[in-house]
Amino acid sequence: VDPQEQAVNWIKNKEGAELVVQNFSNPNFIRHLELAIQYGKPYLFEDVDEEIDPMIDPILERLTFIENNQEMVKLGDSTIPWDKSFRLFMTTKLANPHYSPEIMGKTMIINYSVTQLGLQNQLLN
């Protein structure tokens, strides 16, 4: 949860040029995601709404399997190698999103919203 895009800036600074940035409205997001998984690149979905494309469920659930001594994941019709260095980030600008219990169970949600008390503590410390 990142209405002020603080997390986006932190992720972009932390991951640098290797970071792949997409959103669900891009028709080619799945191809970019496959490449990021295969080559162990960090991947950021920006501006996620309350509905998350079920196509990425195997990634959120980490449904990997071993085939020919290689860890793999099935994504749509493709079976692709899973690189252990792959990391997935998703951010939303929605201040108070309501995700389904299934999404809440598959992800870790961190609220980067600035509150009055939080801002006061940052300024005074």
MMTF fields as JSON, N, C-alpha, C and O atoms, coordinates in Angstrom:
{
  "mmtfVersion": "1.0.0",
  "mmtfProducer": "UNKNOWN",
  "numBonds": 499,
  "numAtoms": 500,
  "numGroups": 125,
  "numChains": 1,
  "numModels": 1,
  "chainsPerModel": [1],
  "groupsPerChain": [125],
  "chainIdList": ["A"],
  "bondAtomList": [4, 2, 8, 6, 12, 10, 16, 14, 20, 18, 24, 22, 28, 26, 32, 30, 36, 34, 40, 38, 44, 42, 48, 46, 52, 50, 56, 54, 60, 58, 64, 62, 68, 66, 72, 70, 76, 74, 80, 78, 84, 82, 88, 86, 92, 90, 96, 94, 100, 98, 104, 102, 108, 106, 112, 110, 116, 114, 120, 118, 124, 122, 128, 126, 132, 130, 136, 134, 140, 138, 144, 142, 148, 146, 152, 150, 156, 154, 160, 158, 164, 162, 168, 166, 172, 170, 176, 174, 180, 178, 184, 182, 188, 186, 192, 190, 196, 194, 200, 198, 204, 202, 208, 206, 212, 210, 216, 214, 220, 218, 224, 222, 228, 226, 232, 230, 236, 234, 240, 238, 244, 242, 248, 246, 252, 250, 256, 254, 260, 258, 264, 262, 268, 266, 272, 270, 276, 274, 280, 278, 284, 282, 288, 286, 292, 290, 296, 294, 300, 298, 304, 302, 308, 306, 312, 310, 316, 314, 320, 318, 324, 322, 328, 326, 332, 330, 336, 334, 340, 338, 344, 342, 348, 346, 352, 350, 356, 354, 360, 358, 364, 362, 368, 366, 372, 370, 376, 374, 380, 378, 384, 382, 388, 386, 392, 390, 396, 394, 400, 398, 404, 402, 408, 406, 412, 410, 416, 414, 420, 418, 424, 422, 428, 426, 432, 430, 436, 434, 440, 438, 444, 442, 448, 446, 452, 450, 456, 454, 460, 458, 464, 462, 468, 466, 472, 470, 476, 474, 480, 478, 484, 482, 488, 486, 492, 490, 496, 494],
  "bondOrderList": [1, 1, 1, 1, 1, 1, 1, 1, 1, 1, 1, 1, 1, 1, 1, 1, 1, 1, 1, 1, 1, 1, 1, 1, 1, 1, 1, 1, 1, 1, 1, 1, 1, 1, 1, 1, 1, 1, 1, 1, 1, 1, 1, 1, 1, 1, 1, 1, 1, 1, 1, 1, 1, 1, 1, 1, 1, 1, 1, 1, 1, 1, 1, 1, 1, 1, 1, 1, 1, 1, 1, 1, 1, 1, 1, 1, 1, 1, 1, 1, 1, 1, 1, 1, 1, 1, 1, 1, 1, 1, 1, 1, 1, 1, 1, 1, 1, 1, 1, 1, 1, 1, 1, 1, 1, 1, 1, 1, 1, 1, 1, 1, 1, 1, 1, 1, 1, 1, 1, 1, 1, 1, 1, 1],
  "groupList": [{"groupName": "VAL", "atomNameList": ["N", "CA", "C", "O"], "elementList": ["N", "C", "C", "O"], "formalChargeList": [0, 0, 0, 0], "bondAtomList": [1, 0, 2, 1, 3, 2], "bondOrderList": [1, 1, 2], "singleLetterCode": "V", "chemCompType": "L-PEPTIDE LINKING"}, {"groupName": "ASP", "atomNameList": ["N", "CA", "C", "O"], "elementList": ["N", "C", "C", "O"], "formalChargeList": [0, 0, 0, 0], "bondAtomList": [1, 0, 2, 1, 3, 2], "bondOrderList": [1, 1, 2], "singleLetterCode": "D", "chemCompType": "L-PEPTIDE LINKING"}, {"groupName": "PRO", "atomNameList": ["N", "CA", "C", "O"], "elementList": ["N", "C", "C", "O"], "formalChargeList": [0, 0, 0, 0], "bondAtomList": [1, 0, 2, 1, 3, 2], "bondOrderList": [1, 1, 2], "singleLetterCode": "P", "chemCompType": "L-PEPTIDE LINKING"}, {"groupName": "GLN", "atomNameList": ["N", "CA", "C", "O"], "elementList": ["N", "C", "C", "O"], "formalChargeList": [0, 0, 0, 0], "bondAtomList": [1, 0, 2, 1, 3, 2], "bondOrderList": [1, 1, 2], "singleLetterCode": "Q", "chemCompType": "L-PEPTIDE LINKING"}, {"groupName": "GLU", "atomNameList": ["N", "CA", "C", "O"], "elementList": ["N", "C", "C", "O"], "formalChargeList": [0, 0, 0, 0], "bondAtomList": [1, 0, 2, 1, 3, 2], "bondOrderList": [1, 1, 2], "singleLetterCode": "E", "chemCompType": "L-PEPTIDE LINKING"}, {"groupName": "ALA", "atomNameList": ["N", "CA", "C", "O"], "elementList": ["N", "C", "C", "O"], "formalChargeList": [0, 0, 0, 0], "bondAtomList": [1, 0, 2, 1, 3, 2], "bondOrderList": [1, 1, 2], "singleLetterCode": "A", "chemCompType": "L-PEPTIDE LINKING"}, {"groupName": "ASN", "atomNameList": ["N", "CA", "C", "O"], "elementList": ["N", "C", "C", "O"], "formalChargeList": [0, 0, 0, 0], "bondAtomList": [1, 0, 2, 1, 3, 2], "bondOrderList": [1, 1, 2], "singleLetterCode": "N", "chemCompType": "L-PEPTIDE LINKING"}, {"groupName": "TRP", "atomNameList": ["N", "CA", "C", "O"], "elementList": ["N", "C", "C", "O"], "formalChargeList": [0, 0, 0, 0], "bondAtomList": [1, 0, 2, 1, 3, 2], "bondOrderList": [1, 1, 2], "singleLetterCode": "W", "chemCompType": "L-PEPTIDE LINKING"}, {"groupName": "ILE", "atomNameList": ["N", "CA", "C", "O"], "elementList": ["N", "C", "C", "O"], "formalChargeList": [0, 0, 0, 0], "bondAtomList": [1, 0, 2, 1, 3, 2], "bondOrderList": [1, 1, 2], "singleLetterCode": "I", "chemCompType": "L-PEPTIDE LINKING"}, {"groupName": "LYS", "atomNameList": ["N", "CA", "C", "O"], "elementList": ["N", "C", "C", "O"], "formalChargeList": [0, 0, 0, 0], "bondAtomList": [1, 0, 2, 1, 3, 2], "bondOrderList": [1, 1, 2], "singleLetterCode": "K", "chemCompType": "L-PEPTIDE LINKING"}, {"groupName": "GLY", "atomNameList": ["N", "CA", "C", "O"], "elementList": ["N", "C", "C", "O"], "formalChargeList": [0, 0, 0, 0], "bondAtomList": [1, 0, 2, 1, 3, 2], "bondOrderList": [1, 1, 2], "singleLetterCode": "G", "chemCompType": "PEPTIDE LINKING"}, {"groupName": "LEU", "atomNameList": ["N", "CA", "C", "O"], "elementList": ["N", "C", "C", "O"], "formalChargeList": [0, 0, 0, 0], "bondAtomList": [1, 0, 2, 1, 3, 2], "bondOrderList": [1, 1, 2], "singleLetterCode": "L", "chemCompType": "L-PEPTIDE LINKING"}, {"groupName": "PHE", "atomNameList": ["N", "CA", "C", "O"], "elementList": ["N", "C", "C", "O"], "formalChargeList": [0, 0, 0, 0], "bondAtomList": [1, 0, 2, 1, 3, 2], "bondOrderList": [1, 1, 2], "singleLetterCode": "F", "chemCompType": "L-PEPTIDE LINKING"}, {"groupName": "SER", "atomNameList": ["N", "CA", "C", "O"], "elementList": ["N", "C", "C", "O"], "formalChargeList": [0, 0, 0, 0], "bondAtomList": [1, 0, 2, 1, 3, 2], "bondOrderList": [1, 1, 2], "singleLetterCode": "S", "chemCompType": "L-PEPTIDE LINKING"}, {"groupName": "ARG", "atomNameList": ["N", "CA", "C", "O"], "elementList": ["N", "C", "C", "O"], "formalChargeList": [0, 0, 0, 0], "bondAtomList": [1, 0, 2, 1, 3, 2], "bondOrderList": [1, 1, 2], "singleLetterCode": "R", "chemCompType": "L-PEPTIDE LINKING"}, {"groupName": "HIS", "atomNameList": ["N", "CA", "C", "O"], "elementList": ["N", "C", "C", "O"], "formalChargeList": [0, 0, 0, 0], "bondAtomList": [1, 0, 2, 1, 3, 2], "bondOrderList": [1, 1, 2], "singleLetterCode": "H", "chemCompType": "L-PEPTIDE LINKING"}, {"groupName": "TYR", "atomNameList": ["N", "CA", "C", "O"], "elementList": ["N", "C", "C", "O"], "formalChargeList": [0, 0, 0, 0], "bondAtomList": [1, 0, 2, 1, 3, 2], "bondOrderList": [1, 1, 2], "singleLetterCode": "Y", "chemCompType": "L-PEPTIDE LINKING"}, {"groupName": "MET", "atomNameList": ["N", "CA", "C", "O"], "elementList": ["N", "C", "C", "O"], "formalChargeList": [0, 0, 0, 0], "bondAtomList": [1, 0, 2, 1, 3, 2], "bondOrderList": [1, 1, 2], "singleLetterCode": "M", "chemCompType": "L-PEPTIDE LINKING"}, {"groupName": "THR", "atomNameList": ["N", "CA", "C", "O"], "elementList": ["N", "C", "C", "O"], "formalChargeList": [0, 0, 0, 0], "bondAtomList": [1, 0, 2, 1, 3, 2], "bondOrderList": [1, 1, 2], "singleLetterCode": "T", "chemCompType": "L-PEPTIDE LINKING"}],
  "groupTypeList": [0, 1, 2, 3, 4, 3, 5, 0, 6, 7, 8, 9, 6, 9, 4, 10, 5, 4, 11, 0, 0, 3, 6, 12, 13, 6, 2, 6, 12, 8, 14, 15, 11, 4, 11, 5, 8, 3, 16, 10, 9, 2, 16, 11, 12, 4, 1, 0, 1, 4, 4, 8, 1, 2, 17, 8, 1, 2, 8, 11, 4, 14, 11, 18, 12, 8, 4, 6, 6, 3, 4, 17, 0, 9, 11, 10, 1, 13, 18, 8, 2, 7, 1, 9, 13, 12, 14, 11, 12, 17, 18, 18, 9, 11, 5, 6, 2, 15, 16, 13, 2, 4, 8, 17, 10, 9, 18, 17, 8, 8, 6, 16, 13, 0, 18, 3, 11, 10, 11, 3, 6, 3, 11, 11, 6],
  "groupIdList": [1, 2, 3, 4, 5, 6, 7, 8, 9, 10, 11, 12, 13, 14, 15, 16, 17, 18, 19, 20, 21, 22, 23, 24, 25, 26, 27, 28, 29, 30, 31, 32, 33, 34, 35, 36, 37, 38, 39, 40, 41, 42, 43, 44, 45, 46, 47, 48, 49, 50, 51, 52, 53, 54, 55, 56, 57, 58, 59, 60, 61, 62, 63, 64, 65, 66, 67, 68, 69, 70, 71, 72, 73, 74, 75, 76, 77, 78, 79, 80, 81, 82, 83, 84, 85, 86, 87, 88, 89, 90, 91, 92, 93, 94, 95, 96, 97, 98, 99, 100, 101, 102, 103, 104, 105, 106, 107, 108, 109, 110, 111, 112, 113, 114, 115, 116, 117, 118, 119, 120, 121, 122, 123, 124, 125],
  "secStructList": [7, 7, 6, 6, 7, 2, 2, 2, 2, 2, 2, 2, 2, 2, 2, 4, 4, 4, 7, 3, 3, 3, 7, 6, 6, 1, 6, 6, 2, 2, 2, 2, 2, 2, 2, 2, 2, 2, 2, 6, 7, 3, 3, 3, 3, 7, 1, 7, 7, 1, 1, 7, 7, 4, 4, 4, 2, 2, 2, 2, 6, 6, 7, 3, 3, 3, 3, 6, 6, 3, 3, 3, 3, 3, 3, 6, 6, 3, 3, 3, 3, 7, 7, 6, 6, 7, 3, 3, 3, 3, 7, 7, 7, 7, 1, 1, 7, 7, 7, 7, 2, 2, 2, 2, 2, 2, 1, 7, 7, 7, 7, 7, 7, 7, 7, 2, 2, 2, 2, 2, 2, 2, 2, 2, 7],
  "xCoordList": [0.874, 0.0, 0.922, 1.657, 0.877, 1.892, 1.308, 1.681, 0.394, -0.225, 0.761, 0.562, 1.816, 2.786, 3.976, 4.903, 3.962, 5.018, 6.381, 7.411, 6.394, 7.656, 8.272, 9.481, 7.438, 7.943, 8.465, 9.49, 7.766, 8.213, 9.606, 10.482, 9.804, 11.124, 12.185, 13.303, 11.84, 12.79, 13.141, 14.313, 12.127, 12.365, 13.234, 14.175, 12.924, 13.703, 15.148, 16.064, 15.364, 16.735, 17.463, 18.637, 16.781, 17.396, 17.757, 18.851, 16.851, 17.037, 17.805, 18.399, 17.806, 18.597, 18.114, 16.922, 19.06, 18.755, 18.206, 17.59, 18.418, 17.925, 16.404, 15.801, 15.782, 14.355, 13.52, 13.733, 12.56, 11.589, 10.316, 9.776, 9.831, 8.644, 7.534, 7.708, 6.394, 5.232, 3.967, 4.018, 2.835, 1.545, 0.633, 0.922, -0.469, -1.345, -2.03, -2.523, -2.071, -2.721, -1.845, -2.338, -0.551, 0.34, 0.055, 0.167, -0.313, -0.638, 0.549, 0.344, 1.773, 2.962, 3.55, 4.672, 2.799, 3.384, 3.793, 4.78, 3.051, 3.34, 4.678, 5.418, 4.988, 6.276, 7.447, 8.462, 7.298, 8.334, 8.49, 9.602, 7.372, 7.407, 8.111, 8.916, 7.823, 8.489, 10.002, 10.752, 10.445, 11.891, 12.518, 13.624, 11.806, 12.323, 12.461, 13.446, 11.472, 11.53, 12.697, 13.462, 12.826, 13.853, 15.264, 16.161, 15.466, 16.814, 17.045, 18.08, 16.086, 16.279, 16.288, 17.006, 15.511, 15.44, 14.328, 13.314, 14.499, 13.4, 12.319, 12.626, 11.061, 9.932, 8.946, 8.572, 8.529, 7.608, 6.341, 6.388, 5.206, 3.904, 3.512, 3.343, 3.365, 2.933, 1.43, 0.819, 0.842, -0.572, -1.523, -2.427, -1.328, -2.192, -3.533, -3.579, -4.621, -5.959, -6.29, -5.422, -7.545, -7.957, -8.076, -8.077, -8.175, -8.206, -6.832, -6.283, -6.29, -4.982, -5.2, -5.934, -4.565, -4.73, -4.414, -3.316, -5.375, -5.135, -4.035, -3.595, -3.596, -2.51, -1.24, -0.431, -1.055, 0.175, 0.026, 0.952, -1.122, -1.316, -0.206, 0.237, 0.265, 1.357, 2.612, 3.379, 2.816, 3.973, 3.701, 4.542, 2.501, 2.15, 2.126, 2.5, 1.69, 1.635, 2.944, 3.12, 3.842, 5.153, 5.012, 5.606, 4.203, 3.925, 5.014, 4.793, 6.175, 7.286, 7.375, 6.86, 8.035, 8.241, 9.578, 10.133, 10.091, 11.394, 11.164, 10.401, 11.836, 11.807, 13.229, 13.822, 13.777, 15.164, 16.151, 17.025, 16.006, 16.88, 16.835, 17.767, 15.786, 15.63, 14.305, 13.271, 14.34, 13.095, 12.334, 12.889, 11.051, 10.225, 8.93, 8.544, 8.269, 6.94, 6.092, 6.586, 4.822, 3.898, 3.163, 2.487, 3.303, 2.677, 1.854, 2.406, 0.547, -0.304, 0.011, -0.011, 0.304, 0.647, 2.136, 2.565, 2.924, 4.382, 4.902, 4.389, 5.915, 6.666, 8.047, 8.771, 8.405, 9.659, 10.54, 10.037, 11.854, 12.775, 12.597, 12.414, 12.655, 12.512, 13.899, 14.56, 14.337, 15.611, 15.354, 14.466, 16.122, 15.912, 16.154, 15.763, 16.787, 17.036, 15.829, 15.816, 14.82, 13.631, 12.915, 12.737, 12.506, 11.722, 10.566, 10.737, 9.389, 8.199, 7.721, 7.548, 7.51, 6.954, 5.68, 5.599, 4.691, 3.471, 3.132, 3.162, 2.811, 2.433, 1.094, 0.725, 0.382, -0.877, -0.896, -0.319, -1.554, -1.728, -3.007, -3.266, -3.808, -5.044, -4.692, -3.877, -5.307, -4.987, -5.531, -4.924, -6.662, -7.274, -7.837, -9.055, -6.968, -7.461, -8.103, -7.744, -9.048, -9.721, -9.427, -10.116, -8.41, -8.038, -8.784, -9.155, -8.995, -9.689, -8.829, -7.614, -9.451, -8.664, -7.623, -6.555, -7.932, -6.967, -5.696, -4.587, -5.859, -4.705, -3.951, -2.72, -4.684, -4.035, -3.182, -2.127, -3.637, -2.895, -1.691, -0.761, -1.693, -0.606, 0.477, 1.553, 0.208, 1.144, 1.449, 0.773, 2.463, 2.756, 2.44, 3.043, 1.512, 1.094, 1.745, 1.612, 2.455, 3.125, 2.502, 2.424, 2.063, 1.415, 2.456, 2.989, 2.733, 3.69, 3.01, 3.645, 1.728, 0.999, 1.604, 2.002, 1.665, 2.171, 0.996, -0.017, 1.146, 0.128, 0.644, 1.838, -0.244, 0.14, 1.185, 2.192, 0.95, 1.879, 3.22, 4.282, 3.159, 4.388, 5.229, 6.449, 4.571, 5.282, 5.885, 7.009, 5.141, 5.628, 6.874, 7.857, 6.84, 8.01, 9.215, 10.346, 8.973, 10.09, 10.731, 11.953, 9.902, 10.425, 11.113, 12.055, 10.661, 11.213, 12.418, 13.146, 12.629, 13.766, 14.917, 15.942],
  "yCoordList": [-1.15, 0.0, 1.213, 1.446, 1.973, 3.013, 4.238, 4.518, 4.977, 6.124, 7.23, 7.913, 7.407, 8.47, 7.967, 8.731, 6.707, 6.08, 6.076, 6.114, 6.031, 5.914, 4.541, 4.418, 3.512, 2.145, 1.947, 1.296, 2.504, 2.387, 2.979, 2.375, 4.152, 4.791, 3.964, 3.829, 3.406, 2.58, 1.321, 0.957, 0.655, -0.569, -0.26, -0.997, 0.819, 1.183, 1.5, 1.127, 2.178, 2.47, 1.205, 1.019, 0.346, -0.886, -1.849, -2.416, -2.041, -3.046, -2.515, -3.299, -1.224, -0.619, -0.967, -1.167, -1.033, -1.212, -2.6, -2.787, -3.577, -4.937, -5.044, -5.978, -4.085, -4.14, -4.031, -3.144, -4.953, -4.922, -4.318, -4.831, -3.228, -2.533, -2.644, -2.26, -3.168, -3.339, -3.071, -2.827, -3.122, -3.145, -4.11, -4.522, -4.468, -5.486, -5.026, -5.858, -3.735, -3.244, -3.414, -3.306, -3.679, -3.92, -5.317, -6.3, -5.42, -6.731, -7.703, -8.913, -7.199, -8.06, -8.34, -8.836, -8.026, -8.189, -9.636, -9.877, -10.589, -11.993, -12.424, -13.188, -11.94, -12.28, -11.696, -12.363, -10.447, -9.82, -10.562, -10.716, -11.018, -11.765, -13.103, -13.499, -13.794, -15.072, -14.895, -15.694, -13.848, -13.602, -13.264, -13.709, -12.476, -12.123, -13.366, -13.515, -14.255, -15.501, -16.361, -16.888, -16.497, -17.361, -16.863, -17.664, -15.543, -14.994, -14.384, -13.76, -14.563, -14.12, -12.624, -12.11, -11.92, -10.458, -10.053, -10.744, -8.955, -8.443, -7.843, -7.261, -7.987, -7.585, -6.797, -7.234, -5.643, -4.765, -4.542, -4.05, -4.91, -4.525, -3.226, -3.194, -2.146, -0.867, -0.693, -1.303, 0.148, 0.553, -0.632, -0.678, -1.585, -2.765, -2.352, -1.635, -2.81, -2.558, -3.609, -4.375, -3.643, -4.626, -6.031, -7.008, -6.148, -7.45, -7.717, -6.87, -8.882, -9.264, -10.379, -11.332, -10.258, -11.234, -12.64, -12.886, -13.568, -14.93, -15.674, -16.739, -15.126, -15.738, -15.862, -16.759, -14.963, -15.002, -15.829, -15.875, -16.479, -17.31, -18.339, -18.508, -19.039, -19.999, -19.359, -20.016, -18.092, -17.386, -16.999, -17.196, -16.438, -16.047, -17.254, -17.143, -18.4, -19.621, -20.402, -21.395, -19.943, -20.574, -22.067, -22.933, -22.317, -23.689, -24.169, -24.293, -24.435, -24.905, -26.422, -27.037, -27.005, -28.451, -28.713, -27.838, -29.915, -30.286, -31.079, -32.045, -30.65, -31.347, -31.36, -30.303, -32.542, -32.694, -31.945, -31.229, -32.115, -31.478, -29.956, -29.308, -29.374, -27.915, -27.537, -28.141, -26.54, -26.051, -25.267, -24.387, -25.602, -25.009, -24.483, -24.847, -23.609, -23.123, -23.082, -22.748, -23.421, -23.38, -22.051, -21.749, -21.27, -19.954, -19.909, -19.749, -20.048, -20.15, -21.441, -22.516, -21.343, -22.516, -22.826, -23.839, -21.963, -22.113, -22.735, -22.469, -23.556, -24.072, -23.446, -23.641, -22.691, -21.935, -22.244, -22.56, -22.15, -22.373, -21.294, -20.117, -21.71, -20.795, -20.508, -21.4, -19.26, -18.841, -18.375, -17.556, -18.889, -18.562, -17.087, -16.622, -16.347, -14.927, -14.054, -12.868, -14.625, -13.865, -13.326, -14.03, -12.048, -11.409, -10.659, -10.039, -10.713, -10.05, -9.016, -9.303, -7.797, -6.711, -6.234, -6.224, -5.84, -5.243, -4.036, -4.118, -2.921, -1.73, -1.211, -1.411, -0.544, 0.09, 1.508, 1.779, 2.401, 3.768, 3.904, 4.956, 2.833, 2.861, 3.001, 2.241, 3.972, 4.231, 3.15, 2.856, 2.556, 1.546, 0.413, 0.257, -0.369, -1.432, -2.572, -2.83, -3.245, -4.393, -5.61, -5.859, -6.364, -7.556, -8.764, -8.789, -9.749, -10.961, -11.709, -11.519, -12.557, -13.355, -14.232, -14.489, -14.692, -15.51, -14.713, -15.216, -13.474, -12.616, -12.295, -12.299, -12.021, -11.708, -12.886, -12.685, -14.113, -15.294, -15.602, -16.275, -15.117, -15.412, -14.352, -14.57, -13.205, -12.081, -11.535, -11.859, -10.715, -9.955, -8.503, -7.924, -7.921, -6.549, -5.62, -5.788, -4.631, -3.631, -2.282, -1.903, -1.565, -0.276, 0.836, 1.077, 1.508, 2.617, 3.967, 4.996, 3.985, 5.249, 6.063, 5.516, 7.361, 8.262, 8.665, 9.168, 8.436, 8.869, 10.092, 10.391, 10.79, 11.971, 11.608, 12.302, 10.526, 10.109, 9.658, 9.991, 8.901, 8.45, 9.614, 9.628, 10.58, 11.756, 12.554, 13.046, 12.68, 13.394, 12.69, 13.35, 11.368, 10.623, 10.783, 10.903, 10.785, 10.954, 12.322, 12.453, 13.343, 14.714, 14.983, 15.772, 14.344, 14.607, 13.735, 14.03, 12.68, 11.783, 12.006, 11.336],
  "zCoordList": [0.0, 0.0, 0.0, 0.96, -1.072, -1.275, -1.981, -3.12, -1.327, -2.01, -2.399, -3.404, -1.612, -1.92, -2.742, -3.008, -3.142, -3.945, -3.26, -3.932, -1.946, -1.212, -1.428, -1.623, -1.392, -1.577, -2.992, -3.192, -3.972, -5.369, -5.517, -6.134, -4.953, -5.038, -4.324, -4.82, -3.157, -2.411, -3.202, -3.303, -3.765, -4.54, -5.76, -6.053, -6.466, -7.661, -7.295, -8.027, -6.185, -5.756, -5.318, -5.64, -4.597, -4.084, -5.204, -5.205, -6.157, -7.209, -8.413, -9.154, -8.619, -9.691, -11.094, -11.328, -12.012, -13.44, -13.761, -14.81, -12.878, -13.125, -13.0, -13.527, -12.299, -11.997, -13.266, -14.093, -13.405, -14.499, -13.921, -12.941, -14.52, -14.023, -15.052, -16.209, -14.63, -15.516, -14.709, -13.504, -15.4, -14.725, -15.46, -16.584, -14.819, -15.385, -16.666, -17.428, -16.917, -18.145, -19.382, -20.505, -19.192, -20.322, -20.877, -20.145, -22.159, -22.717, -22.744, -22.847, -22.656, -22.693, -21.32, -21.219, -20.244, -18.912, -18.636, -17.94, -19.168, -18.867, -19.465, -18.846, -20.656, -21.293, -20.494, -20.294, -20.04, -19.218, -17.891, -17.385, -17.335, -16.085, -16.271, -15.427, -17.347, -17.631, -17.698, -17.138, -18.384, -18.51, -17.153, -16.848, -16.342, -15.017, -14.141, -13.418, -14.209, -13.422, -13.899, -13.091, -15.207, -15.782, -15.48, -15.216, -15.516, -15.335, -13.95, -13.714, -13.033, -11.656, -11.473, -10.615, -12.254, -12.15, -11.185, -11.096, -10.467, -9.642, -10.544, -11.585, -10.143, -10.979, -10.127, -9.039, -10.619, -9.903, -10.715, -11.843, -10.124, -10.672, -9.994, -8.775, -10.768, -10.222, -10.396, -11.273, -9.545, -9.653, -9.686, -10.519, -8.792, -8.723, -8.121, -7.122, -8.737, -8.2, -7.151, -6.733, -6.731, -5.734, -6.319, -5.571, -7.625, -8.292, -8.901, -9.606, -8.629, -9.167, -10.176, -9.913, -11.32, -12.394, -11.882, -11.383, -12.005, -11.506, -12.262, -11.828, -13.377, -14.148, -13.31, -13.546, -12.322, -11.529, -10.246, -9.436, -10.053, -8.859, -8.643, -7.507, -9.69, -9.442, -8.857, -8.153, -9.147, -8.596, -7.148, -6.271, -6.909, -5.546, -4.609, -3.441, -5.117, -4.314, -4.364, -3.658, -5.199, -5.4, -5.724, -5.083, -6.741, -7.171, -8.122, -9.326, -7.571, -8.394, -8.302, -7.369, -9.283, -9.32, -9.983, -10.648, -9.803, -10.365, -11.648, -11.674, -12.702, -13.987, -14.526, -14.741, -14.744, -15.217, -14.323, -14.812, -13.023, -12.031, -12.064, -11.587, -12.608, -12.696, -12.045, -12.332, -11.172, -10.58, -11.647, -12.305, -11.805, -12.862, -12.255, -11.145, -13.023, -12.656, -13.923, -15.0, -13.786, -14.924, -14.857, -13.874, -15.902, -15.977, -17.257, -18.346, -17.132, -18.31, -19.036, -18.436, -20.332, -21.136, -21.123, -21.675, -20.499, -20.525, -19.237, -18.15, -19.376, -18.243, -18.327, -19.303, -17.295, -17.363, -16.154, -15.076, -16.34, -15.224, -14.154, -14.468, -12.893, -11.756, -11.201, -10.669, -11.327, -10.749, -9.318, -9.08, -8.377, -6.965, -6.643, -5.572, -7.547, -7.323, -7.66, -7.333, -8.307, -8.698, -7.461, -6.467, -7.553, -6.503, -7.15, -8.199, -6.53, -7.048, -6.049, -4.865, -6.551, -5.752, -6.439, -7.667, -5.649, -6.191, -5.331, -4.103, -5.966, -5.219, -5.724, -6.881, -4.834, -5.192, -4.639, -3.586, -5.348, -4.866, -4.046, -3.461, -4.003, -3.22, -1.739, -1.218, -1.066, 0.331, 1.255, 2.285, 0.904, 1.76, 0.896, 0.799, 0.275, -0.613, 0.17, 1.319, -0.458, 0.142, -0.718, -1.707, -0.344, -1.087, -0.524, 0.65, -1.369, -0.952, 0.062, 0.104, 0.878, 1.831, 1.133, 1.689, -0.088, -0.831, -1.131, -0.949, -1.589, -1.89, -0.604, -0.585, 0.464, 1.743, 2.22, 2.821, 1.956, 2.371, 1.498, 1.943, 0.256, -0.687, -0.694, -1.252, -0.081, -0.159, 1.227, 2.204, 1.293, 2.499, 2.172, 1.269, 2.892, 2.609, 3.619, 4.831, 3.078, 3.906, 3.568, 2.4, 4.589, 4.398, 4.535, 5.618, 3.413, 3.406, 3.514, 3.286, 3.858, 3.994, 5.133, 6.162, 4.935, 5.959, 6.838, 6.352, 8.145, 9.093, 9.835, 9.796, 10.503, 11.27, 12.325, 12.465, 13.064, 14.114, 13.524, 14.051, 12.434, 11.79, 11.277, 11.434, 10.669, 10.159, 11.315, 11.214, 12.405, 13.588, 14.137, 14.472, 14.23, 14.737, 13.821, 14.292, 12.502, 11.567, 11.704, 11.639, 11.895, 11.972, 13.302, 13.358, 14.366, 15.679, 16.022, 16.97, 15.271, 15.572, 14.652, 14.773]
}
